[in-house]
Coordinates of C-alpha atoms and ligand atoms in Angstrom, one line a residue:
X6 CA 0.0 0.0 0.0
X7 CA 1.5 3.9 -0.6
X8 CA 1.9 5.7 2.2
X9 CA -1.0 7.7 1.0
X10 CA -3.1 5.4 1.3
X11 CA -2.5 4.1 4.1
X12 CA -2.5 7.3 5.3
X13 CA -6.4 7.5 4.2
X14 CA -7.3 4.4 5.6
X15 CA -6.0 5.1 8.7
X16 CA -7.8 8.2 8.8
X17 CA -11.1 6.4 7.7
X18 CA -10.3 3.8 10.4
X19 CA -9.4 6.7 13.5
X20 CA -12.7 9.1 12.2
X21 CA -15.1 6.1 12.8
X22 CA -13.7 4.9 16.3
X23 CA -16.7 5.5 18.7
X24 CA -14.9 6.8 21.9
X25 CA -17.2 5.9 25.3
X26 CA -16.1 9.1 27.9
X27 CA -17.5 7.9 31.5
X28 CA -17.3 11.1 33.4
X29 CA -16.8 13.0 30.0
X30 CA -19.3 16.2 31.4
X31 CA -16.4 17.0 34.4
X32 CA -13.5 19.1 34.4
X33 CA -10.9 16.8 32.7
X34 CA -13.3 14.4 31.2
X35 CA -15.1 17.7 29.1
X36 CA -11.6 18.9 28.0
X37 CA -10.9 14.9 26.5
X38 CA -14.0 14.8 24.5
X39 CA -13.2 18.2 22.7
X40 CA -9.8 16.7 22.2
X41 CA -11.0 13.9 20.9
X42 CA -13.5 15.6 18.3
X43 CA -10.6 17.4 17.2
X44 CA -8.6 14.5 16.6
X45 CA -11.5 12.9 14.4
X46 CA -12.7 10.3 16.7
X47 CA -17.1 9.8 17.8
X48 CA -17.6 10.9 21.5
X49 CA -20.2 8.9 23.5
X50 CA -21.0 10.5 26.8
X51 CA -22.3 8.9 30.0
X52 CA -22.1 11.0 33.2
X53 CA -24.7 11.5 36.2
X54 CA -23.8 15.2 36.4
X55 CA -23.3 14.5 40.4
X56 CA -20.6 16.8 40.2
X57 CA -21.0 18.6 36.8
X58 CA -23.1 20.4 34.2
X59 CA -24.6 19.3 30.7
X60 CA -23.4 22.9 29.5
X61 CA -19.8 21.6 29.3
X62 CA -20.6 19.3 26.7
X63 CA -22.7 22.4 24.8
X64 CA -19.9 24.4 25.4
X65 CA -17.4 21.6 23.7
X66 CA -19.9 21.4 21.1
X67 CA -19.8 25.0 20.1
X68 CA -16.1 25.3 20.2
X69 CA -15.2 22.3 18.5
X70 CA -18.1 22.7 15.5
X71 CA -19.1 18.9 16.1
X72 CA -21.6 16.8 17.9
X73 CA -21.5 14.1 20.6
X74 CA -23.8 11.5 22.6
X75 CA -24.5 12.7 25.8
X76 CA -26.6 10.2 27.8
X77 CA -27.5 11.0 31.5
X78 CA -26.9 7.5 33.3
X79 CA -24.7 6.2 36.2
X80 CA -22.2 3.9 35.4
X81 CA -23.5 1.6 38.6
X82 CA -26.5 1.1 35.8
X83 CA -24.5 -2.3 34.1
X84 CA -27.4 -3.4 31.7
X85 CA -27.7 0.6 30.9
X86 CA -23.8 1.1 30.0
X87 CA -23.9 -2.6 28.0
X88 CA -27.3 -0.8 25.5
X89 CA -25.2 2.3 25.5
X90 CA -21.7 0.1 24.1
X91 CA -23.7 -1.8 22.0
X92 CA -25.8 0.5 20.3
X93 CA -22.8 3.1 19.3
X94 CA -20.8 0.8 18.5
X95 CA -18.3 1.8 21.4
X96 CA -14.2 0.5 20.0
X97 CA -12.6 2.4 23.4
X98 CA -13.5 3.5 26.8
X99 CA -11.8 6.2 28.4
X100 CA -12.8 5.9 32.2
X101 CA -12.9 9.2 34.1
X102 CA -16.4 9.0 36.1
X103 CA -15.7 9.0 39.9
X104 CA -15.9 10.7 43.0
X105 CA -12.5 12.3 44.2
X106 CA -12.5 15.3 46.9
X107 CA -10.0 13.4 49.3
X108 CA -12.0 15.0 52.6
X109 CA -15.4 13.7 51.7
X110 CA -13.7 10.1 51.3
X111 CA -12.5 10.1 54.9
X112 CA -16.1 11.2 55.8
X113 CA -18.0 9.1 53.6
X114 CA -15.8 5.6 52.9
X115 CA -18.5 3.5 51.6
X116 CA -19.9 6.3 48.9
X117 CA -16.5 6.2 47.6
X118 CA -16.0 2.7 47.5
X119 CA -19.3 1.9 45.9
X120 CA -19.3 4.6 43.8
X121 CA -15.7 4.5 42.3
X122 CA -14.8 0.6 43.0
X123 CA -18.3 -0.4 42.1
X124 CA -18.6 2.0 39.2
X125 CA -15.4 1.1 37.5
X126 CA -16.7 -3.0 38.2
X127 CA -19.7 -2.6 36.7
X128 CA -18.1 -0.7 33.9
X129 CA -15.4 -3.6 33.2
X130 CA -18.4 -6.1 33.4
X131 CA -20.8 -4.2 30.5
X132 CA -17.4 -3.8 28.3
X133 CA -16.3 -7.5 28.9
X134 CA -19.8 -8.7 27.7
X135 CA -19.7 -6.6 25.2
X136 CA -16.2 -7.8 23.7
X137 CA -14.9 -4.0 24.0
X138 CA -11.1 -4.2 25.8
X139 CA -9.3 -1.3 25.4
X140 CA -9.8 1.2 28.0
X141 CA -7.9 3.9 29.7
X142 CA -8.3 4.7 33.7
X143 CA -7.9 8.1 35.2
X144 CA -5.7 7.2 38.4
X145 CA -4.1 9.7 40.6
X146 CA -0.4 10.3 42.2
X147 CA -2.3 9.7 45.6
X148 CA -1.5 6.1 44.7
X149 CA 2.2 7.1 45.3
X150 CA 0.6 8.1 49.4
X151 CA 3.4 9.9 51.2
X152 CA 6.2 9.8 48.6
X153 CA 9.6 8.9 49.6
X154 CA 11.5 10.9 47.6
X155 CA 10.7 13.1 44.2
X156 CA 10.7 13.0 41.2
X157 CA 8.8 9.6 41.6
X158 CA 8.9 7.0 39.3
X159 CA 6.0 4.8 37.8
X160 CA 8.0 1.9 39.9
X161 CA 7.7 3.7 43.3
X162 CA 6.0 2.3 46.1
X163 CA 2.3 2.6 46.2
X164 CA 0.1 3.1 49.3
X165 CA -3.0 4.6 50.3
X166 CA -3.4 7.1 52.4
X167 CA -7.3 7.6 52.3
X168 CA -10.3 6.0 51.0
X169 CA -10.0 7.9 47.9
X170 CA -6.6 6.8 47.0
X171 CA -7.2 3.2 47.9
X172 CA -10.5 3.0 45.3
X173 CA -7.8 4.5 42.6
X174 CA -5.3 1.4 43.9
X175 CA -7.9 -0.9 44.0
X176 CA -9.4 0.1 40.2
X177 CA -5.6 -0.1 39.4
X178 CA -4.9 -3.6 40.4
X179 CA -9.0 -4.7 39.4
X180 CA -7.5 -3.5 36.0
X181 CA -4.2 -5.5 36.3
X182 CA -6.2 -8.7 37.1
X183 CA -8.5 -8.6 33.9
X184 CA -5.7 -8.2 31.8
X185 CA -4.1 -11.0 33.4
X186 CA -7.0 -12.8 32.9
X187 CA -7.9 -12.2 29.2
X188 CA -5.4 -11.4 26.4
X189 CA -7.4 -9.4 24.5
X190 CA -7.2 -6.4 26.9
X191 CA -5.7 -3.3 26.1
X192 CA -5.9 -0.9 28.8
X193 CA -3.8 2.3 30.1
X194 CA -3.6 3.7 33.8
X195 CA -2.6 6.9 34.1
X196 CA -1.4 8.7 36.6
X197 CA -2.2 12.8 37.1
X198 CA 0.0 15.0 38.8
X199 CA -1.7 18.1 39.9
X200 CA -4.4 19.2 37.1
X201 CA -5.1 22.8 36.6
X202 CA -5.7 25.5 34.0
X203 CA -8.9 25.7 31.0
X204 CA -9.1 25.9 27.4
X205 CA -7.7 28.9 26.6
X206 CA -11.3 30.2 24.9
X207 CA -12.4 30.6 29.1
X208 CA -15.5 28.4 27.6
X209 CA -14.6 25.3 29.9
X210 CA -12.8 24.3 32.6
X211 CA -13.3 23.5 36.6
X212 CA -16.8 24.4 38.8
X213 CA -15.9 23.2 41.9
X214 CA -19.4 23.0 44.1
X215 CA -18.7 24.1 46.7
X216 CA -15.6 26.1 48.5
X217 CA -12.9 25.1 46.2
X218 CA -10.0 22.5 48.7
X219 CA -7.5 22.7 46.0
X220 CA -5.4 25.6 45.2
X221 CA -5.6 26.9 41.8
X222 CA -9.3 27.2 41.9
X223 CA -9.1 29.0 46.0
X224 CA -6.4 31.4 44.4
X225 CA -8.7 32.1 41.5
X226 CA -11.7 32.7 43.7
X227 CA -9.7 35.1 45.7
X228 CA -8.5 37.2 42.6
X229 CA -12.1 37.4 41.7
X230 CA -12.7 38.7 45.4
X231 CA -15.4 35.9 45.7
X232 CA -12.8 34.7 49.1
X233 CA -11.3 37.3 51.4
X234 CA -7.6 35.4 51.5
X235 CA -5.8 32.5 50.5
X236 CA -4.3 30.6 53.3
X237 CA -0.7 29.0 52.6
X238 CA -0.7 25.8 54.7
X239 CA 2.8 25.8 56.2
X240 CA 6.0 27.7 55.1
X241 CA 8.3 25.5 57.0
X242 CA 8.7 22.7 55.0
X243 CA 12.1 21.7 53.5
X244 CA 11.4 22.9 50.2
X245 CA 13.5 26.5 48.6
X246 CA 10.7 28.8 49.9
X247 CA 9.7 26.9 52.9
X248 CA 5.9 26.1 51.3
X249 CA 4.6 22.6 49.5
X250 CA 6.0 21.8 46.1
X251 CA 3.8 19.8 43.6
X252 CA 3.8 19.3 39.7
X253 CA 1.1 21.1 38.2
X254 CA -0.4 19.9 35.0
X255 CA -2.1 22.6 32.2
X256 CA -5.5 19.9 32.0
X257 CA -4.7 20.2 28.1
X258 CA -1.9 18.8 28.4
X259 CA -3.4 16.4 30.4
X260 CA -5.6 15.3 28.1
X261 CA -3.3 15.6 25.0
X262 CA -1.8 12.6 27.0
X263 CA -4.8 10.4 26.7
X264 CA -5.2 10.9 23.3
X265 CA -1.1 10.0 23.1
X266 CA -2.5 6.6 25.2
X267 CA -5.5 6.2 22.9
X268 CA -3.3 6.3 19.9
X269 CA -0.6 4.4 21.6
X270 CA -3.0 1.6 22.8
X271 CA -4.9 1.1 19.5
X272 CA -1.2 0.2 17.6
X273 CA -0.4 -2.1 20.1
X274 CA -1.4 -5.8 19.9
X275 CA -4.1 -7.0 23.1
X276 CA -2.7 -8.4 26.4
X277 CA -1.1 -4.6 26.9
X278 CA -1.4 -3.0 30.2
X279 CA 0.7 0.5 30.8
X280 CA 0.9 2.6 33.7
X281 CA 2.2 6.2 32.9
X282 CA 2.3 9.5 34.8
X283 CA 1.5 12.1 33.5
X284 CA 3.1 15.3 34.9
X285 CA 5.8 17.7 34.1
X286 CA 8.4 17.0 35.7
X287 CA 8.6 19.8 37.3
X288 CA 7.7 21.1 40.8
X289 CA 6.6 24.5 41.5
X290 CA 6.1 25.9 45.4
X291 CA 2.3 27.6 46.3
X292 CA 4.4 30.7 46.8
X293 CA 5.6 30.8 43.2
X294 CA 2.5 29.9 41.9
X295 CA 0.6 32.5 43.6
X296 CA 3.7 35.1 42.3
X297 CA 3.1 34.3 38.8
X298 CA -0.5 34.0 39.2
X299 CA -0.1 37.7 40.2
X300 CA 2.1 38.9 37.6
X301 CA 0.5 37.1 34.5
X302 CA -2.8 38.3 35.8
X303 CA -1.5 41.7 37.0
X304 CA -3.6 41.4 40.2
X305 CA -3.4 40.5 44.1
X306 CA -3.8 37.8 45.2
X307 CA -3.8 38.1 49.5
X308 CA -2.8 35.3 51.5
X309 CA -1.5 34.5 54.8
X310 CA 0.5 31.8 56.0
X311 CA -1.5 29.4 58.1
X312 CA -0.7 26.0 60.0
X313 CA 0.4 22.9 57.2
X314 CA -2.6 21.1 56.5
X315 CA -2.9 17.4 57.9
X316 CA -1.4 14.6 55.4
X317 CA 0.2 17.7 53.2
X318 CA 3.9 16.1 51.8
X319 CA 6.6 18.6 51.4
X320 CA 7.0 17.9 47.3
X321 CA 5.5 15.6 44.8
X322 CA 6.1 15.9 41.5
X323 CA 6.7 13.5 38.6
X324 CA 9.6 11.7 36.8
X325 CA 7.9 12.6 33.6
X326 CA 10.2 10.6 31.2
X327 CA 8.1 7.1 30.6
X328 CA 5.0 9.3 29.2
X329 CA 8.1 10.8 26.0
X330 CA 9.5 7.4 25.8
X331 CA 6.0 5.5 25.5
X332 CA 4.2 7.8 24.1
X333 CA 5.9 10.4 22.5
X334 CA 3.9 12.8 24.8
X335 CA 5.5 15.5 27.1
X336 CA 3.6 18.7 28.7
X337 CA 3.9 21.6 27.1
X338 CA 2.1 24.8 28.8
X339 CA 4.1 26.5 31.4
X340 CA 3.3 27.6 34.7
X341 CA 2.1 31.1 33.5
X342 CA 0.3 29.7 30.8
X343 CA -2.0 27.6 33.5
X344 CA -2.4 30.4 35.8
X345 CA -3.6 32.6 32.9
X346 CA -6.4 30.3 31.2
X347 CA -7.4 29.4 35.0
X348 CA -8.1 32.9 35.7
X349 CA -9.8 33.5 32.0
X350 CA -12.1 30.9 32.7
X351 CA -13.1 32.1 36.3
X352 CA -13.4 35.4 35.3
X353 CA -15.5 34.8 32.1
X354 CA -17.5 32.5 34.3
X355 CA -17.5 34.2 37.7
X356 CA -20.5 31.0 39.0
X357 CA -19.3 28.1 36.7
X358 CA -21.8 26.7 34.6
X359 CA -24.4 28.5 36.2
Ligands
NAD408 P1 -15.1 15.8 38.0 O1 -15.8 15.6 39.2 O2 -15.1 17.2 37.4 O3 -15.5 14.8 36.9 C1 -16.0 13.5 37.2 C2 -17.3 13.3 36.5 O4 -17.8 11.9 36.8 C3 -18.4 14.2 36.9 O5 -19.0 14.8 35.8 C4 -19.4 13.4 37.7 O6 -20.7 13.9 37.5 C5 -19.2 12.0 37.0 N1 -19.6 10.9 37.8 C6 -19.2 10.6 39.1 N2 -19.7 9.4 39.5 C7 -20.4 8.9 38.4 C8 -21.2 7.7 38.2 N3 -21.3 6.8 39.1 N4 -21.8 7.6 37.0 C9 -21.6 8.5 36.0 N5 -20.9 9.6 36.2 C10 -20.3 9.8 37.4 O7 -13.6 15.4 38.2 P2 -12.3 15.6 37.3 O8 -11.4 16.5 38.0 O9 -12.7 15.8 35.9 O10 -11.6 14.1 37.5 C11 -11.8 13.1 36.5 C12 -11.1 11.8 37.0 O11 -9.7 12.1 37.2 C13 -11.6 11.3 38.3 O12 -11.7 9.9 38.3 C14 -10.6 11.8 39.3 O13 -10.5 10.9 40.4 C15 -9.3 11.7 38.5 N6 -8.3 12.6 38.9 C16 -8.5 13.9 39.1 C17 -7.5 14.8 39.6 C18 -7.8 16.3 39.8 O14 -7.1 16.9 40.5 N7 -8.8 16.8 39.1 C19 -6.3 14.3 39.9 C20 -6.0 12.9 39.7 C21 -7.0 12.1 39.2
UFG409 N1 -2.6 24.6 49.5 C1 -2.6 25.8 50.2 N2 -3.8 26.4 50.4 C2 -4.9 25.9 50.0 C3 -4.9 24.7 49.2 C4 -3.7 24.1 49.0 O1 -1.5 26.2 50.7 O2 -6.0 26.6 50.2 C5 -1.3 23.9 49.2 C6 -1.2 22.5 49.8 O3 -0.8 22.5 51.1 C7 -0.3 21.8 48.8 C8 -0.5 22.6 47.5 O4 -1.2 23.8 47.8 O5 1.1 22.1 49.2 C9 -1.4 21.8 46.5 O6 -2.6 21.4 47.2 P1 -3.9 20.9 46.4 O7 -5.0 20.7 47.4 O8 -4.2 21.7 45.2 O9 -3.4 19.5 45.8 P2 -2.8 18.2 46.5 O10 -1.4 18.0 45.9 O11 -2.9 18.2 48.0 O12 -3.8 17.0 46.0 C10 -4.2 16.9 44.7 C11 -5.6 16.3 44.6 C12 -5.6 14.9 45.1 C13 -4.5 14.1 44.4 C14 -3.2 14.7 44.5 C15 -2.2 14.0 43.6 O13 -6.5 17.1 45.4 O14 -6.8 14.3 44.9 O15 -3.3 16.1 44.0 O16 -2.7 13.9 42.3 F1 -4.5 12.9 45.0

């Protein structure tokens, strides 16, 4: 065959792959499916819109020029998911639904585990009845508990340090076993440093309920004067300036990465599990990020430094090199570049999706 052609019927081939998005109205999972439009493939939708609006997928819609599926439905629902796979034809899942505010799991253990564990069960079941194998699983650097040393490796030692980290370890290894178990499985865990940031149109990007616990979206929300102050939890750590180090992730990059896996996974032959991280590489302090915040933004941000925060590590960020070896994939937006589309999104939409 010429290269052209093959070319073309590659194309052909990518342009008809029917992409299942579990979770695909959330932060992350709304940024995938527009990447995935982009990139040619069919976007199937399920989400319950527990923690998310059906605007983001209207939003995508409008940016991107294309349509998807959106079907309200929890992914508990087995029988549901296997009409949903069967009817669009479904080649790939790409498994973000879940529950994941670290608090709430402490408070509410079994809501976590039935939700998340139970969720990503039933999930596996409707695909394995339905012959589809190649899926890729949002996990989480909380797999990596309190790290020994950074950067950290995909080979480091994994513990849990809350309910929510031990539903991502227990999805990871659920994941490990089916492929074990069955050679036709394809499947991809990866592993998210610290996602933050928003297309850069301001159109889409994170709606935290209720007071944001994470920091890009506080330190937004005190720019925008919707929180008095930002406090920095601990400045004595051994880190340059004293406060925590972690490697934040633009969420476009982020997702640019799945499509790397998607790609990646659909050249490979079955019986394939990877586990990747997907960070930077590089760590950044909460004082420097609220200094850059400040001088991309040209505005205030007011803070104080308050008490560390229980089960807060020093530093945590990623040894980023399997994710360029694997998958040709590295991250690409800088710091300033994720403080400015985070603040371009809250700004355009001061109350979310509201
Ligand atoms: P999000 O809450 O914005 O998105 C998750 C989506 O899943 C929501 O739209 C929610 O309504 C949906 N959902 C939850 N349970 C469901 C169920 N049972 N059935 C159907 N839909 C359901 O969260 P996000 O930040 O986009 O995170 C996506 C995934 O990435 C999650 O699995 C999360 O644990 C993981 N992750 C996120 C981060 C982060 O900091 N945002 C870091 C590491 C890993
Ligand atoms: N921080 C503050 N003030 C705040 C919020 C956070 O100083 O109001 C500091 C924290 O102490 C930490 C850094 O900012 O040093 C980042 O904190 P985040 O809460 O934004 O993120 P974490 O690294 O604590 O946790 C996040 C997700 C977890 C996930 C982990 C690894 O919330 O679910 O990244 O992926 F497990």
């Amino acid at each position: 065959m010429s290269n052209i052609l093959f070319f073309l019927v590659n194309v052909e081939r990518m342009s008809k792959h029917q992409v299942l998005v579990t979770g695909g109205a959330g932060y992350i999972g709304s940024h995938a499916c527009l990447q995935l439009l982009k990139e040619g493939f069919e976007v199937v939708v399920i989400d319950n819109l527990t923690n998310s609006s059906k605007i983001s997928l209207q939003r995508v819609e409008e940016l991107v020029d294309r349509r998807l599926v959106f079907v309200e439905e929890d992914i508990r629902n087995e029988k549901e998911v296997e009409k949903i796979i069967r009817f669009h034809n479904i080649g790939s899942v790409i498994h973000f639904a879940g529950l994941k505010a670290v608090g709430e799991s402490v408070e509410y253990p079994l809501e976590y585990y039935e939700n998340n564990v139970g969720g990503a069960l039933s999930l596996f079941k409707a695909m394995k009845n339905c012959g589809i194998k190649n899926l890729i699983f949002s996990s989480s650097a909380t797999v990596y508990g309190i790290p020994e040393k950074s950067p950290i490796t995909e080979n480091s030692s994994l513990s849990a340090v809350n309910p929510y980290g031990s539903t991502k370890l227990s999805i990871e290894k659920i994941i490990q076993d089916i492929v074990n178990s069955d050679n036709q499985w394809r499947s991809a865990i990866l592993r998210y440093f610290n996602p933050v940031g928003a297309h850069p149109s301001g159109k889409i990007g994170e709606d935290p309920k209720d007071i944001p616990n994470n920091l890009m979206p506080y330190i937004t929300q005190v720019a925008m004067r919707k929180l008095e102050k930002l406090s920095v939890y601990g400045d004595d750590y051994d880190t340059p300036d004293g406060t925590g180090v972690r490697d934040y992730i633009h969420v476009m990059d982020l997702v640019d990465g799945h499509i790397a896996a998607l790609h990646y996974l659909l050249n490979q032959p079955p019986k394939n599990n990877v586990i990747v991280n997907l960070g930077t590489g590089i760590g950044c302090s909460v004082l420097e990020l609220i200094k850059t915040f400040e001088k991309i933004n040209n505005i205030e941000v007011p803070y104080e430094i308050a008490e560390r925060r229980a089960g807060d590590v020093a530093s945590c960020y990623a040894d980023a090199s399997y994710a360029y070896e694997l998958l040709n994939w590295s991250a690409k937006r800088d710091i300033s570049q994720m403080c400015k589309d985070s603040f371009e999104w809250q700004t355009k939409n001061p109350n979310g999706f509201e």
